[in-house]
Tab-separated table of C-alpha atoms in Angstrom:
chain	number	residue	atom	x	y	z
A	1	MET	CA	7.493	21.013	5.282
A	2	ALA	CA	5.107	19.418	2.813
A	3	SER	CA	1.436	18.598	3.092
A	4	VAL	CA	1.160	14.864	2.465
A	5	LEU	CA	-1.933	12.743	1.981
A	6	VAL	CA	-1.571	9.098	2.995
A	7	LEU	CA	-4.656	7.371	1.604
A	8	PHE	CA	-5.179	3.660	2.129
A	9	GLY	CA	-7.649	0.847	1.578
A	10	THR	CA	-7.666	-2.090	3.962
A	11	ASP	CA	-9.728	-5.197	4.582
A	12	GLU	CA	-8.545	-6.509	7.953
A	13	GLY	CA	-6.462	-3.549	9.156
A	14	GLN	CA	-2.850	-4.363	8.241
A	15	THR	CA	-2.682	-1.672	5.566
A	16	ALA	CA	-4.019	0.808	8.153
A	17	LYS	CA	-1.170	-0.192	10.485
A	18	VAL	CA	1.353	0.362	7.691
A	19	ALA	CA	-0.186	3.748	6.827
A	20	ALA	CA	0.075	4.778	10.492
A	21	ARG	CA	3.754	3.800	10.615
A	22	ILE	CA	4.408	5.765	7.407
A	23	GLU	CA	2.616	8.752	8.927
A	24	ASP	CA	4.876	8.540	12.003
A	25	VAL	CA	8.010	8.659	9.833
A	26	LEU	CA	6.720	11.616	7.812
A	27	VAL	CA	5.622	13.545	10.919
A	28	ASP	CA	9.043	12.929	12.490
A	29	ARG	CA	10.462	14.694	9.431
A	30	ASP	CA	8.159	17.692	10.111
A	31	HIS	CA	5.653	17.075	7.330
A	32	ASP	CA	1.958	17.881	7.725
A	33	VAL	CA	0.293	14.502	7.183
A	34	ARG	CA	-3.347	13.600	6.732
A	35	THR	CA	-4.007	9.857	6.805
A	36	VAL	CA	-7.370	8.774	5.396
A	37	ASP	CA	-9.089	5.395	5.046
A	38	VAL	CA	-10.612	5.337	1.550
A	39	ASP	CA	-13.782	3.839	3.072
A	40	ALA	CA	-14.212	7.063	5.076
A	41	LEU	CA	-13.164	9.391	2.274
A	42	PRO	CA	-14.669	12.878	2.564
A	43	ASP	CA	-16.492	13.930	-0.622
A	44	ASP	CA	-14.350	17.052	-0.971
A	45	LEU	CA	-10.931	15.381	-0.549
A	46	ARG	CA	-8.792	15.754	-3.664
A	47	ALA	CA	-5.190	14.786	-4.344
A	48	ALA	CA	-4.606	18.254	-5.822
A	49	ALA	CA	-4.952	19.798	-2.342
A	50	PHE	CA	-1.655	18.213	-1.188
A	51	ASP	CA	2.013	18.690	-2.068
A	52	ALA	CA	2.548	14.919	-2.170
A	53	VAL	CA	0.415	11.778	-1.988
A	54	LEU	CA	1.023	8.201	-0.870
A	55	VAL	CA	-1.606	5.595	-1.697
A	56	GLY	CA	-1.707	2.123	-0.168
A	57	SER	CA	-3.809	-0.957	-0.756
A	58	SER	CA	-4.085	-4.518	0.345
A	59	ILE	CA	-4.430	-7.326	-2.175
A	60	HIS	CA	-7.161	-9.856	-1.623
A	61	VAL	CA	-7.658	-12.723	-4.028
A	62	GLY	CA	-5.656	-10.889	-6.682
A	63	ALA	CA	-7.417	-7.518	-6.481
A	64	HIS	CA	-6.679	-4.123	-4.965
A	65	HIS	CA	-9.199	-2.446	-2.701
A	66	SER	CA	-11.956	-1.108	-5.001
A	67	GLY	CA	-12.009	2.308	-3.302
A	68	VAL	CA	-8.298	2.751	-3.946
A	69	ARG	CA	-8.712	1.924	-7.630
A	70	GLU	CA	-11.562	4.448	-7.878
A	71	PHE	CA	-9.583	7.174	-6.072
A	72	VAL	CA	-6.521	6.692	-8.277
A	73	ARG	CA	-8.601	6.673	-11.445
A	74	ALA	CA	-10.483	9.845	-10.419
A	75	ASN	CA	-7.300	11.662	-9.331
A	76	ALA	CA	-4.746	10.346	-11.857
A	77	GLU	CA	-4.033	13.742	-13.403
A	78	ALA	CA	-3.405	15.390	-10.025
A	79	LEU	CA	-1.359	12.403	-8.849
A	80	ASN	CA	0.869	12.574	-11.916
A	81	ALA	CA	1.473	16.295	-11.309
A	82	ARG	CA	3.095	15.906	-7.862
A	83	PRO	CA	5.407	13.563	-5.958
A	84	THR	CA	3.557	10.320	-5.285
A	85	GLY	CA	4.118	6.822	-4.059
A	86	PHE	CA	2.220	3.571	-3.874
A	87	PHE	CA	2.494	0.785	-1.329
A	88	GLN	CA	0.870	-2.618	-1.507
A	89	LEU	CA	0.445	-5.425	1.024
A	90	SER	CA	0.114	-9.010	-0.107
A	91	LEU	CA	1.052	-12.578	0.714
A	92	SER	CA	3.032	-12.626	-2.532
A	93	SER	CA	5.436	-10.079	-1.011
A	94	ALA	CA	5.741	-12.070	2.213
A	95	VAL	CA	7.944	-14.791	0.748
A	96	ASP	CA	11.342	-14.920	-0.965
A	97	ASP	CA	10.002	-16.798	-3.978
A	98	PRO	CA	10.886	-14.818	-7.155
A	99	GLU	CA	7.759	-16.072	-8.906
A	100	ARG	CA	5.506	-14.799	-6.101
A	101	ARG	CA	7.390	-11.492	-5.946
A	102	ALA	CA	6.846	-11.092	-9.686
A	103	GLU	CA	3.148	-11.757	-9.098
A	104	ALA	CA	3.063	-8.897	-6.538
A	105	ALA	CA	4.713	-6.571	-9.066
A	106	GLU	CA	2.136	-7.589	-11.692
A	107	TYR	CA	-0.677	-6.465	-9.369
A	108	VAL	CA	0.918	-3.016	-9.276
A	109	ASP	CA	1.474	-2.940	-13.040
A	110	ASP	CA	-2.164	-3.864	-13.638
A	111	LEU	CA	-3.358	-1.014	-11.397
A	112	LEU	CA	-1.063	1.523	-13.021
A	113	ASP	CA	-1.954	0.398	-16.555
A	114	ALA	CA	-5.675	0.631	-15.766
A	115	THR	CA	-5.451	4.107	-14.219
A	116	GLY	CA	-2.634	5.870	-16.081
A	117	TRP	CA	-0.897	6.767	-12.825
A	118	HIS	CA	2.920	6.827	-12.611
A	119	PRO	CA	4.010	6.914	-8.943
A	120	ASP	CA	7.572	7.954	-8.157
A	121	ARG	CA	8.079	5.351	-5.438
A	122	ILE	CA	6.598	1.861	-5.019
A	123	GLY	CA	6.776	-0.319	-1.912
A	124	LEU	CA	5.744	-3.976	-1.853
A	125	PHE	CA	5.260	-5.339	1.669
A	126	GLY	CA	4.155	-8.583	3.213
A	127	GLY	CA	0.688	-8.283	4.654
A	128	ALA	CA	-1.076	-10.434	7.214
A	129	LEU	CA	-3.385	-13.393	7.493
A	130	ARG	CA	-6.204	-12.552	9.878
A	131	TYR	CA	-7.916	-15.919	10.098
A	132	SER	CA	-9.783	-14.665	13.188
A	133	LYS	CA	-11.560	-12.048	11.047
A	134	TYR	CA	-12.546	-14.289	8.140
A	135	GLY	CA	-15.832	-16.055	7.648
A	136	PHE	CA	-15.830	-19.788	7.003
A	137	LEU	CA	-15.545	-19.642	3.200
A	138	LYS	CA	-12.922	-16.889	3.150
A	139	ARG	CA	-10.905	-18.777	5.782
A	140	LEU	CA	-10.914	-21.890	3.563
A	141	LEU	CA	-9.934	-19.914	0.465
A	142	LEU	CA	-7.092	-18.074	2.204
A	143	LYS	CA	-5.892	-21.260	3.868
A	144	ARG	CA	-5.532	-22.765	0.396
A	145	ILE	CA	-3.669	-19.674	-0.865
A	146	ALA	CA	-1.462	-19.613	2.254
A	147	ARG	CA	-0.568	-23.290	1.885
A	148	ASP	CA	1.254	-22.467	-1.348
A	149	ALA	CA	2.538	-19.011	-0.329
A	150	THR	CA	3.633	-19.162	3.317
A	151	GLY	CA	2.626	-22.568	4.645
A	152	ASP	CA	0.780	-20.908	7.538
A	153	VAL	CA	-2.472	-22.875	7.622
A	154	ASP	CA	-3.206	-23.013	11.361
A	155	THR	CA	-6.514	-21.109	11.325
A	156	SER	CA	-6.588	-20.852	15.124
A	157	ARG	CA	-4.147	-17.926	14.968
A	158	ASP	CA	-3.284	-14.849	12.913
A	159	TYR	CA	-0.001	-14.172	11.082
A	160	GLU	CA	1.779	-10.883	10.355
A	161	TYR	CA	4.417	-10.723	7.602
A	162	THR	CA	5.139	-6.985	7.432
A	163	ASP	CA	8.815	-6.015	7.668
A	164	TRP	CA	8.547	-2.792	9.670
A	165	ASP	CA	12.131	-1.724	8.925
A	166	GLU	CA	11.314	-1.982	5.225
A	167	VAL	CA	8.173	0.141	5.729
A	168	GLU	CA	10.109	2.807	7.608
A	169	GLY	CA	12.848	2.788	4.960
A	170	PHE	CA	10.246	3.260	2.226
A	171	ALA	CA	8.656	6.165	4.118
A	172	ALA	CA	12.031	7.829	4.714
A	173	ASP	CA	12.986	7.397	1.048
A	174	PHE	CA	9.684	8.943	-0.032
A	175	ALA	CA	10.108	11.828	2.422
A	176	GLY	CA	13.606	12.512	1.092
A	177	PHE	CA	12.350	12.410	-2.482
A	178	VAL	CA	9.538	14.875	-1.663
A	179	GLU	CA	11.892	17.192	0.201
A	180	ASN	CA	14.322	17.190	-2.715
A	181	ARG	CA	11.577	17.786	-5.285
A	182	LEU	CA	9.901	20.591	-3.362
A	183	ASP	CA	13.249	22.283	-2.763
A	184	GLY	CA	13.759	22.313	-6.531
A	185	GLY	CA	16.210	19.416	-6.615
A	186	GLY	CA	14.239	17.159	-8.943
A	187	SER	CA	12.775	17.294	-12.396
A	188	GLY	CA	9.634	15.701	-13.733
A	189	THR	CA	7.380	13.182	-12.033
A	190	GLY	CA	6.733	9.529	-12.496
A	191	GLY	CA	8.795	6.793	-14.009
A	192	ASP	CA	11.345	6.764	-11.185
A	193	ALA	CA	9.739	3.966	-9.189
A	194	HIS	CA	11.778	1.903	-6.773
A	195	ARG	CA	10.745	-1.689	-6.266
């Protein structure tokens, strides 16, 4: 059994839903999981206190959640010293367009280049459009983005693009990786990312 931190940053709650589903998979595999919203991060919480860490963030208008970027930057050394994974939710991952998928991967690369972190596993998931939670200007902006990405521009409803089987598969893969590493089956960290 490993102690696992699942830290996430969310804007409208979809990343929180994904983090909760990941927690369920890890708990089912008998891991001790602490799931934390970066916006409610205790001052004394450090990545070094856990055997493994998963970090998740939504993408909004091309940027990761600022609290996630700050946490990764502040904890990069500890993150690189243990099994870690990163998951990201975006509209770019919600479609089968190779150009958009490449754009989602670039968001991850930019974060990793800026922080020096090298997660062992990476998951790119479709997020959600929560038109009901957006103000007027944000609704217009995201409607324009959605027109090109998904075509879902009916602002009278919300849309969810997350593939829950993919999320559960990612969580199970990460759990297996952690179990193997902590049992002495692996060597080194980082650089073994799955996209």
